[in-house]
Amino acid sequence: MPNTHAPNSDPEFIDPEVTTALERTKTRPRAIQDMVELLSRCVGDNHSILISSPARMYPQTVQDSIPYVELLQLFSNDWLDISVIHWFAMYFYETHNSQCAFFNPHHIKGDSCTKKSEGVQEHIIDMFMFHTDKTFFLAPYLANDHWTLIVICPSIERGYIIDSISREKDQHSYLLTSVIDEAFGFPFLWDMVNCKQQKNGWECGFMVIKNMYEFVNTIQHDFPIKASLWNEKGCLPQKEIDKLILDLTPQFISRVFPSAQVRGMHDNM
């Protein structure tokens, strides 16, 4: 997955949001701070990073730009933006022996489901026709500033909603489910998954990353037997979120900055 730096139009500009995010990371565990310091050295004066979708993830190569401040939010207990979630989807798409395809989160957002539902349906069908060899389609879905993961299996006409704030919700709580039904021309059987819940307002993006990671690495390979892994209770501890990020972000850094030394970053957890 080739990546390039975004051009730096004003190297003298200091983004106050970056300064604030960097200050917030100083209270995090030492391993998190080490990762931030490495990332800062790699990014340098660049205000954002360009990432490119892997071969055959989409019909055409897609580029996305991740502002530096949004990368820092991975380490500072902050809400995650769409470009960060998109990068993780790109990374998970390349999982070995995967039967998973991904909808582009930019194309299926809640406001698009309201204002441009025909365009969302077109994207869904385009991806389904492009990935006839895939069994599962993962949708990192952003609506009303909240992230949810929706997994569909068209061959059995079934969908799974994995929401870290799921209390008193059902399939009708999500605009995307009805758009998927309309796109395929039949109603899916929708299941609300018992998954870990979030304690605060910022964790939903991290929960989607966790749920995508578990599905592509474990659940998909013995489905539906291993779907029992979704039968979770309680909240995801902060330490597990930190471990998840420390496990996964070195892959981002090493791909964007091949010369970066990212081994041994867990030693100070």
PDB file of C-alpha atoms in Angstrom:
ATOM      1  CA  MET A   1       0.000   0.000   0.000  1.00  0.00           C
ATOM      2  CA  PRO A   2       2.077   2.963  -1.224  1.00  0.00           C
ATOM      3  CA  ASN A   3       1.914   6.120   0.846  1.00  0.00           C
ATOM      4  CA  THR A   4       3.314   9.602   0.392  1.00  0.00           C
ATOM      5  CA  HIS A   5       3.568  12.723   2.491  1.00  0.00           C
ATOM      6  CA  ALA A   6       1.129  15.516   1.833  1.00  0.00           C
ATOM      7  CA  PRO A   7       2.873  18.668   0.604  1.00  0.00           C
ATOM      8  CA  ASN A   8       3.697  21.161   3.329  1.00  0.00           C
ATOM      9  CA  SER A   9       2.383  24.544   2.222  1.00  0.00           C
ATOM     10  CA  ASP A  10       3.512  26.444   5.325  1.00  0.00           C
ATOM     11  CA  PRO A  11       6.281  24.825   7.384  1.00  0.00           C
ATOM     12  CA  GLU A  12       6.229  27.748   9.832  1.00  0.00           C
ATOM     13  CA  PHE A  13       2.584  27.234  10.768  1.00  0.00           C
ATOM     14  CA  ILE A  14       2.023  25.707  14.223  1.00  0.00           C
ATOM     15  CA  ASP A  15      -1.377  24.115  14.583  1.00  0.00           C
ATOM     16  CA  PRO A  16      -2.700  24.876  18.081  1.00  0.00           C
ATOM     17  CA  GLU A  17      -4.749  21.664  17.980  1.00  0.00           C
ATOM     18  CA  VAL A  18      -1.535  19.701  17.420  1.00  0.00           C
ATOM     19  CA  THR A  19       0.084  21.465  20.372  1.00  0.00           C
ATOM     20  CA  THR A  20      -2.903  20.622  22.576  1.00  0.00           C
ATOM     21  CA  ALA A  21      -2.945  16.986  21.444  1.00  0.00           C
ATOM     22  CA  LEU A  22       0.789  16.628  22.097  1.00  0.00           C
ATOM     23  CA  GLU A  23       0.341  18.054  25.593  1.00  0.00           C
ATOM     24  CA  ARG A  24      -2.417  15.551  26.302  1.00  0.00           C
ATOM     25  CA  THR A  25      -0.187  12.633  25.336  1.00  0.00           C
ATOM     26  CA  LYS A  26       2.335  13.615  28.000  1.00  0.00           C
ATOM     27  CA  THR A  27       0.052  12.166  30.667  1.00  0.00           C
ATOM     28  CA  ARG A  28      -0.234   8.787  28.905  1.00  0.00           C
ATOM     29  CA  PRO A  29       1.808   5.635  29.634  1.00  0.00           C
ATOM     30  CA  ARG A  30       5.472   5.721  28.630  1.00  0.00           C
ATOM     31  CA  ALA A  31       4.961   3.336  25.690  1.00  0.00           C
ATOM     32  CA  ILE A  32       2.274   5.631  24.259  1.00  0.00           C
ATOM     33  CA  GLN A  33       4.577   8.629  24.661  1.00  0.00           C
ATOM     34  CA  ASP A  34       7.380   6.755  22.907  1.00  0.00           C
ATOM     35  CA  MET A  35       5.091   6.018  19.958  1.00  0.00           C
ATOM     36  CA  VAL A  36       4.058   9.675  19.765  1.00  0.00           C
ATOM     37  CA  GLU A  37       7.694  10.801  19.823  1.00  0.00           C
ATOM     38  CA  LEU A  38       8.551   8.392  17.013  1.00  0.00           C
ATOM     39  CA  LEU A  39       5.560   9.547  14.984  1.00  0.00           C
ATOM     40  CA  SER A  40       6.485  13.201  15.540  1.00  0.00           C
ATOM     41  CA  ARG A  41      10.007  12.618  14.270  1.00  0.00           C
ATOM     42  CA  CYS A  42       8.673  10.838  11.199  1.00  0.00           C
ATOM     43  CA  VAL A  43       6.007  13.424  10.380  1.00  0.00           C
ATOM     44  CA  GLY A  44       8.329  16.399  10.814  1.00  0.00           C
ATOM     45  CA  ASP A  45       6.831  19.553   9.304  1.00  0.00           C
ATOM     46  CA  ASN A  46       4.084  17.757   7.403  1.00  0.00           C
ATOM     47  CA  HIS A  47       0.574  18.686   8.418  1.00  0.00           C
ATOM     48  CA  SER A  48      -0.997  15.539   6.997  1.00  0.00           C
ATOM     49  CA  ILE A  49      -0.168  12.149   5.523  1.00  0.00           C
ATOM     50  CA  LEU A  50      -1.538  10.716   2.277  1.00  0.00           C
ATOM     51  CA  ILE A  51      -2.525   7.054   2.275  1.00  0.00           C
ATOM     52  CA  SER A  52      -3.534   4.903  -0.696  1.00  0.00           C
ATOM     53  CA  SER A  53      -5.905   1.951  -0.739  1.00  0.00           C
ATOM     54  CA  PRO A  54      -4.387  -1.503  -1.347  1.00  0.00           C
ATOM     55  CA  ALA A  55      -4.686  -3.129  -4.743  1.00  0.00           C
ATOM     56  CA  ARG A  56      -8.248  -4.328  -5.470  1.00  0.00           C
ATOM     57  CA  MET A  57      -9.760  -2.956  -2.283  1.00  0.00           C
ATOM     58  CA  TYR A  58     -11.848  -0.679  -4.500  1.00  0.00           C
ATOM     59  CA  PRO A  59     -12.439  -0.654  -8.271  1.00  0.00           C
ATOM     60  CA  GLN A  60     -10.028   2.282  -8.461  1.00  0.00           C
ATOM     61  CA  THR A  61      -7.224   3.317  -6.124  1.00  0.00           C
ATOM     62  CA  VAL A  62      -8.482   5.695  -3.445  1.00  0.00           C
ATOM     63  CA  GLN A  63      -6.321   8.205  -1.601  1.00  0.00           C
ATOM     64  CA  ASP A  64      -7.141   9.716   1.756  1.00  0.00           C
ATOM     65  CA  SER A  65      -5.401  12.400   3.778  1.00  0.00           C
ATOM     66  CA  ILE A  66      -4.942  12.022   7.525  1.00  0.00           C
ATOM     67  CA  PRO A  67      -4.203  15.303   9.331  1.00  0.00           C
ATOM     68  CA  TYR A  68      -1.404  14.953  11.841  1.00  0.00           C
ATOM     69  CA  VAL A  69      -3.669  16.066  14.701  1.00  0.00           C
ATOM     70  CA  GLU A  70      -6.021  13.175  13.951  1.00  0.00           C
ATOM     71  CA  LEU A  71      -3.134  10.708  14.158  1.00  0.00           C
ATOM     72  CA  LEU A  72      -2.318  12.122  17.576  1.00  0.00           C
ATOM     73  CA  GLN A  73      -5.901  11.518  18.674  1.00  0.00           C
ATOM     74  CA  LEU A  74      -5.131   7.803  18.521  1.00  0.00           C
ATOM     75  CA  PHE A  75      -2.885   8.336  21.541  1.00  0.00           C
ATOM     76  CA  SER A  76      -4.723  11.028  23.500  1.00  0.00           C
ATOM     77  CA  ASN A  77      -8.105   9.469  24.337  1.00  0.00           C
ATOM     78  CA  ASP A  78      -9.924  11.449  21.689  1.00  0.00           C
ATOM     79  CA  TRP A  79     -12.675  10.903  19.139  1.00  0.00           C
ATOM     80  CA  LEU A  80     -11.362   9.375  15.893  1.00  0.00           C
ATOM     81  CA  ASP A  81     -12.026  10.950  12.519  1.00  0.00           C
ATOM     82  CA  ILE A  82     -13.080   9.145   9.360  1.00  0.00           C
ATOM     83  CA  SER A  83      -9.653   9.209   7.692  1.00  0.00           C
ATOM     84  CA  VAL A  84      -8.117   7.297  10.637  1.00  0.00           C
ATOM     85  CA  ILE A  85     -10.845   4.634  10.574  1.00  0.00           C
ATOM     86  CA  HIS A  86     -10.416   4.392   6.798  1.00  0.00           C
ATOM     87  CA  TRP A  87      -6.714   3.653   7.178  1.00  0.00           C
ATOM     88  CA  PHE A  88      -7.409   0.807   9.584  1.00  0.00           C
ATOM     89  CA  ALA A  89      -9.958  -0.600   7.122  1.00  0.00           C
ATOM     90  CA  MET A  90      -7.238  -0.474   4.433  1.00  0.00           C
ATOM     91  CA  TYR A  91      -4.844  -2.312   6.715  1.00  0.00           C
ATOM     92  CA  PHE A  92      -7.385  -4.974   7.685  1.00  0.00           C
ATOM     93  CA  TYR A  93      -8.349  -5.528   4.052  1.00  0.00           C
ATOM     94  CA  GLU A  94      -4.888  -6.998   3.469  1.00  0.00           C
ATOM     95  CA  THR A  95      -5.348  -9.641   6.178  1.00  0.00           C
ATOM     96  CA  HIS A  96      -4.139 -13.039   4.927  1.00  0.00           C
ATOM     97  CA  ASN A  97      -6.862 -15.381   3.610  1.00  0.00           C
ATOM     98  CA  SER A  98      -9.539 -12.821   4.308  1.00  0.00           C
ATOM     99  CA  GLN A  99     -13.041 -13.198   2.921  1.00  0.00           C
ATOM    100  CA  CYS A 100     -13.867  -9.597   3.846  1.00  0.00           C
ATOM    101  CA  ALA A 101     -14.443  -6.544   1.690  1.00  0.00           C
ATOM    102  CA  PHE A 102     -14.988  -3.037   3.056  1.00  0.00           C
ATOM    103  CA  PHE A 103     -17.318  -0.238   2.114  1.00  0.00           C
ATOM    104  CA  ASN A 104     -15.595   3.136   1.941  1.00  0.00           C
ATOM    105  CA  PRO A 105     -16.663   4.952   5.147  1.00  0.00           C
ATOM    106  CA  HIS A 106     -16.694   8.274   3.266  1.00  0.00           C
ATOM    107  CA  HIS A 107     -19.433   6.946   0.967  1.00  0.00           C
ATOM    108  CA  ILE A 108     -21.815   5.499   3.563  1.00  0.00           C
ATOM    109  CA  LYS A 109     -21.969   8.217   6.231  1.00  0.00           C
ATOM    110  CA  GLY A 110     -25.254   8.944   7.927  1.00  0.00           C
ATOM    111  CA  ASP A 111     -25.832  12.254   6.157  1.00  0.00           C
ATOM    112  CA  SER A 112     -25.186  10.567   2.799  1.00  0.00           C
ATOM    113  CA  CYS A 113     -27.798   7.937   3.654  1.00  0.00           C
ATOM    114  CA  THR A 114     -30.232  10.817   4.173  1.00  0.00           C
ATOM    115  CA  LYS A 115     -29.340  13.168   1.325  1.00  0.00           C
ATOM    116  CA  LYS A 116     -27.722  10.879  -1.253  1.00  0.00           C
ATOM    117  CA  SER A 117     -29.147   7.438  -0.564  1.00  0.00           C
ATOM    118  CA  GLU A 118     -29.033   6.483  -4.252  1.00  0.00           C
ATOM    119  CA  GLY A 119     -25.294   7.169  -4.283  1.00  0.00           C
ATOM    120  CA  VAL A 120     -24.837   5.041  -1.161  1.00  0.00           C
ATOM    121  CA  GLN A 121     -26.808   2.211  -2.755  1.00  0.00           C
ATOM    122  CA  GLU A 122     -24.684   2.477  -5.889  1.00  0.00           C
ATOM    123  CA  HIS A 123     -21.484   2.198  -3.848  1.00  0.00           C
ATOM    124  CA  ILE A 124     -22.831  -0.834  -1.980  1.00  0.00           C
ATOM    125  CA  ILE A 125     -23.789  -2.678  -5.168  1.00  0.00           C
ATOM    126  CA  ASP A 126     -20.574  -1.665  -6.949  1.00  0.00           C
ATOM    127  CA  MET A 127     -18.544  -3.154  -4.104  1.00  0.00           C
ATOM    128  CA  PHE A 128     -20.677  -6.295  -4.024  1.00  0.00           C
ATOM    129  CA  MET A 129     -20.248  -6.832  -7.780  1.00  0.00           C
ATOM    130  CA  PHE A 130     -16.529  -6.031  -7.600  1.00  0.00           C
ATOM    131  CA  HIS A 131     -15.952  -8.517  -4.757  1.00  0.00           C
ATOM    132  CA  THR A 132     -17.950 -11.551  -5.877  1.00  0.00           C
ATOM    133  CA  ASP A 133     -15.230 -13.669  -4.259  1.00  0.00           C
ATOM    134  CA  LYS A 134     -15.864 -12.201  -0.780  1.00  0.00           C
ATOM    135  CA  THR A 135     -18.309 -13.508   1.805  1.00  0.00           C
ATOM    136  CA  PHE A 136     -18.463 -10.612   4.269  1.00  0.00           C
ATOM    137  CA  PHE A 137     -18.774  -6.869   3.746  1.00  0.00           C
ATOM    138  CA  LEU A 138     -17.732  -4.597   6.605  1.00  0.00           C
ATOM    139  CA  ALA A 139     -19.166  -1.110   6.940  1.00  0.00           C
ATOM    140  CA  PRO A 140     -17.488   1.292   9.406  1.00  0.00           C
ATOM    141  CA  TYR A 141     -20.497   3.557   9.753  1.00  0.00           C
ATOM    142  CA  LEU A 142     -20.417   7.133  11.058  1.00  0.00           C
ATOM    143  CA  ALA A 143     -23.680   8.850  11.962  1.00  0.00           C
ATOM    144  CA  ASN A 144     -24.351  11.646  14.449  1.00  0.00           C
ATOM    145  CA  ASP A 145     -20.694  11.651  15.528  1.00  0.00           C
ATOM    146  CA  HIS A 146     -20.870   8.000  16.557  1.00  0.00           C
ATOM    147  CA  TRP A 147     -19.085   5.011  15.019  1.00  0.00           C
ATOM    148  CA  THR A 148     -20.756   1.621  14.543  1.00  0.00           C
ATOM    149  CA  LEU A 149     -19.535  -1.453  12.662  1.00  0.00           C
ATOM    150  CA  ILE A 150     -22.089  -3.177  10.440  1.00  0.00           C
ATOM    151  CA  VAL A 151     -21.226  -6.549   8.887  1.00  0.00           C
ATOM    152  CA  ILE A 152     -23.352  -8.056   6.141  1.00  0.00           C
ATOM    153  CA  CYS A 153     -23.326 -11.508   4.582  1.00  0.00           C
ATOM    154  CA  PRO A 154     -25.386 -11.245   1.364  1.00  0.00           C
ATOM    155  CA  SER A 155     -25.269 -14.991   0.663  1.00  0.00           C
ATOM    156  CA  ILE A 156     -27.406 -15.690   3.734  1.00  0.00           C
ATOM    157  CA  GLU A 157     -29.228 -12.327   3.660  1.00  0.00           C
ATOM    158  CA  ARG A 158     -28.104 -11.485   7.167  1.00  0.00           C
ATOM    159  CA  GLY A 159     -26.501  -8.490   8.829  1.00  0.00           C
ATOM    160  CA  TYR A 160     -24.876  -7.837  12.192  1.00  0.00           C
ATOM    161  CA  ILE A 161     -24.831  -4.494  14.022  1.00  0.00           C
ATOM    162  CA  ILE A 162     -21.905  -4.050  16.430  1.00  0.00           C
ATOM    163  CA  ASP A 163     -22.515  -0.869  18.393  1.00  0.00           C
ATOM    164  CA  SER A 164     -20.692   0.204  21.551  1.00  0.00           C
ATOM    165  CA  ILE A 165     -23.747   2.235  22.607  1.00  0.00           C
ATOM    166  CA  SER A 166     -26.512  -0.218  21.774  1.00  0.00           C
ATOM    167  CA  ARG A 167     -28.974   0.226  24.615  1.00  0.00           C
ATOM    168  CA  GLU A 168     -32.584   0.496  23.396  1.00  0.00           C
ATOM    169  CA  LYS A 169     -31.510   0.351  19.752  1.00  0.00           C
ATOM    170  CA  ASP A 170     -32.569  -1.942  16.918  1.00  0.00           C
ATOM    171  CA  GLN A 171     -32.026  -2.108  13.148  1.00  0.00           C
ATOM    172  CA  HIS A 172     -34.274   0.907  12.624  1.00  0.00           C
ATOM    173  CA  SER A 173     -31.849   3.069  14.621  1.00  0.00           C
ATOM    174  CA  TYR A 174     -29.421   3.007  11.686  1.00  0.00           C
ATOM    175  CA  LEU A 175     -30.159   4.635   8.333  1.00  0.00           C
ATOM    176  CA  LEU A 176     -27.590   2.409   6.618  1.00  0.00           C
ATOM    177  CA  THR A 177     -29.523  -0.801   7.303  1.00  0.00           C
ATOM    178  CA  SER A 178     -32.533   0.370   5.305  1.00  0.00           C
ATOM    179  CA  VAL A 179     -30.268   1.617   2.499  1.00  0.00           C
ATOM    180  CA  ILE A 180     -28.606  -1.817   2.345  1.00  0.00           C
ATOM    181  CA  ASP A 181     -32.031  -3.475   2.178  1.00  0.00           C
ATOM    182  CA  GLU A 182     -33.040  -1.153  -0.658  1.00  0.00           C
ATOM    183  CA  ALA A 183     -29.772  -1.697  -2.518  1.00  0.00           C
ATOM    184  CA  PHE A 184     -30.138  -5.479  -2.540  1.00  0.00           C
ATOM    185  CA  GLY A 185     -33.881  -5.439  -3.056  1.00  0.00           C
ATOM    186  CA  PHE A 186     -34.738  -7.627  -0.084  1.00  0.00           C
ATOM    187  CA  PRO A 187     -34.779  -7.208   3.706  1.00  0.00           C
ATOM    188  CA  PHE A 188     -31.797  -8.593   5.577  1.00  0.00           C
ATOM    189  CA  LEU A 189     -32.300 -10.322   8.904  1.00  0.00           C
ATOM    190  CA  TRP A 190     -30.560  -7.927  11.286  1.00  0.00           C
ATOM    191  CA  ASP A 191     -28.940  -8.985  14.570  1.00  0.00           C
ATOM    192  CA  MET A 192     -27.855  -6.625  17.341  1.00  0.00           C
ATOM    193  CA  VAL A 193     -24.558  -8.047  18.589  1.00  0.00           C
ATOM    194  CA  ASN A 194     -23.712  -8.238  22.298  1.00  0.00           C
ATOM    195  CA  CYS A 195     -20.417  -6.384  22.285  1.00  0.00           C
ATOM    196  CA  LYS A 196     -18.317  -4.421  24.755  1.00  0.00           C
ATOM    197  CA  GLN A 197     -19.796  -1.028  25.568  1.00  0.00           C
ATOM    198  CA  GLN A 198     -18.030   2.299  25.944  1.00  0.00           C
ATOM    199  CA  LYS A 199     -17.791   4.312  29.153  1.00  0.00           C
ATOM    200  CA  ASN A 200     -17.341   7.772  27.660  1.00  0.00           C
ATOM    201  CA  GLY A 201     -18.023   9.685  24.464  1.00  0.00           C
ATOM    202  CA  TRP A 202     -14.693   9.182  22.695  1.00  0.00           C
ATOM    203  CA  GLU A 203     -14.217   5.406  22.525  1.00  0.00           C
ATOM    204  CA  CYS A 204     -16.545   4.482  19.629  1.00  0.00           C
ATOM    205  CA  GLY A 205     -13.861   4.734  16.929  1.00  0.00           C
ATOM    206  CA  PHE A 206     -11.515   2.543  18.959  1.00  0.00           C
ATOM    207  CA  MET A 207     -14.316   0.030  19.438  1.00  0.00           C
ATOM    208  CA  VAL A 208     -14.873  -0.130  15.668  1.00  0.00           C
ATOM    209  CA  ILE A 209     -11.147  -0.730  15.162  1.00  0.00           C
ATOM    210  CA  LYS A 210     -11.265  -3.512  17.770  1.00  0.00           C
ATOM    211  CA  ASN A 211     -14.327  -5.111  16.202  1.00  0.00           C
ATOM    212  CA  MET A 212     -12.938  -4.968  12.655  1.00  0.00           C
ATOM    213  CA  TYR A 213      -9.666  -6.474  13.878  1.00  0.00           C
ATOM    214  CA  GLU A 214     -11.363  -9.340  15.706  1.00  0.00           C
ATOM    215  CA  PHE A 215     -13.658 -10.112  12.809  1.00  0.00           C
ATOM    216  CA  VAL A 216     -10.994 -10.261  10.091  1.00  0.00           C
ATOM    217  CA  ASN A 217      -8.460 -12.084  12.261  1.00  0.00           C
ATOM    218  CA  THR A 218     -10.651 -14.554  14.127  1.00  0.00           C
ATOM    219  CA  ILE A 219     -14.403 -14.564  13.652  1.00  0.00           C
ATOM    220  CA  GLN A 220     -14.590 -14.758   9.862  1.00  0.00           C
ATOM    221  CA  HIS A 221     -12.532 -17.964   9.686  1.00  0.00           C
ATOM    222  CA  ASP A 222     -15.015 -20.055  11.655  1.00  0.00           C
ATOM    223  CA  PHE A 223     -18.282 -18.234  11.180  1.00  0.00           C
ATOM    224  CA  PRO A 224     -20.849 -18.435  12.696  1.00  0.00           C
ATOM    225  CA  ILE A 225     -19.325 -20.634  15.426  1.00  0.00           C
ATOM    226  CA  LYS A 226     -16.825 -17.997  16.506  1.00  0.00           C
ATOM    227  CA  ALA A 227     -19.501 -15.318  16.388  1.00  0.00           C
ATOM    228  CA  SER A 228     -19.986 -16.307  20.016  1.00  0.00           C
ATOM    229  CA  LEU A 229     -16.964 -14.078  20.658  1.00  0.00           C
ATOM    230  CA  TRP A 230     -19.401 -11.216  20.233  1.00  0.00           C
ATOM    231  CA  ASN A 231     -21.306 -12.322  23.313  1.00  0.00           C
ATOM    232  CA  GLU A 232     -19.473  -9.824  25.489  1.00  0.00           C
ATOM    233  CA  LYS A 233     -20.500  -7.910  28.575  1.00  0.00           C
ATOM    234  CA  GLY A 234     -19.226  -4.823  30.314  1.00  0.00           C
ATOM    235  CA  CYS A 235     -16.964  -2.056  29.067  1.00  0.00           C
ATOM    236  CA  LEU A 236     -13.587  -2.208  27.352  1.00  0.00           C
ATOM    237  CA  PRO A 237     -10.877  -1.117  29.816  1.00  0.00           C
ATOM    238  CA  GLN A 238      -8.582   1.748  28.930  1.00  0.00           C
ATOM    239  CA  LYS A 239      -5.556  -0.557  29.148  1.00  0.00           C
ATOM    240  CA  GLU A 240      -6.998  -2.813  26.423  1.00  0.00           C
ATOM    241  CA  ILE A 241      -7.578   0.175  24.149  1.00  0.00           C
ATOM    242  CA  ASP A 242      -3.975   1.270  24.686  1.00  0.00           C
ATOM    243  CA  LYS A 243      -2.718  -2.240  23.921  1.00  0.00           C
ATOM    244  CA  LEU A 244      -4.782  -2.395  20.742  1.00  0.00           C
ATOM    245  CA  ILE A 245      -3.310   0.860  19.477  1.00  0.00           C
ATOM    246  CA  LEU A 246       0.226  -0.120  20.426  1.00  0.00           C
ATOM    247  CA  ASP A 247      -0.233  -3.427  18.589  1.00  0.00           C
ATOM    248  CA  LEU A 248      -1.582  -1.854  15.403  1.00  0.00           C
ATOM    249  CA  THR A 249      -0.085   1.614  14.895  1.00  0.00           C
ATOM    250  CA  PRO A 250       3.493   0.375  14.328  1.00  0.00           C
ATOM    251  CA  GLN A 251       2.169  -1.091  11.082  1.00  0.00           C
ATOM    252  CA  PHE A 252       0.965   2.348  10.050  1.00  0.00           C
ATOM    253  CA  ILE A 253       4.270   4.000  10.896  1.00  0.00           C
ATOM    254  CA  SER A 254       6.402   1.333   9.214  1.00  0.00           C
ATOM    255  CA  ARG A 255       4.351   1.474   6.006  1.00  0.00           C
ATOM    256  CA  VAL A 256       4.303   5.241   5.738  1.00  0.00           C
ATOM    257  CA  PHE A 257       7.883   5.638   7.006  1.00  0.00           C
ATOM    258  CA  PRO A 258       9.771   2.428   6.053  1.00  0.00           C
ATOM    259  CA  SER A 259      12.964   3.529   7.809  1.00  0.00           C
ATOM    260  CA  ALA A 260      11.255   4.036  11.183  1.00  0.00           C
ATOM    261  CA  GLN A 261      12.340   1.763  14.030  1.00  0.00           C
ATOM    262  CA  VAL A 262       9.120   0.632  15.701  1.00  0.00           C
ATOM    263  CA  ARG A 263      10.126  -2.582  17.469  1.00  0.00           C
ATOM    264  CA  GLY A 264      10.042  -2.892  21.218  1.00  0.00           C
ATOM    265  CA  MET A 265       7.486  -0.130  21.753  1.00  0.00           C
ATOM    266  CA  HIS A 266       5.547  -2.180  24.365  1.00  0.00           C
ATOM    267  CA  ASP A 267       8.383  -2.417  26.844  1.00  0.00           C
ATOM    268  CA  ASN A 268       7.184   0.526  28.954  1.00  0.00           C
ATOM    269  CA  MET A 269       3.511  -0.369  29.238  1.00  0.00           C
TER     270      MET A 269
END
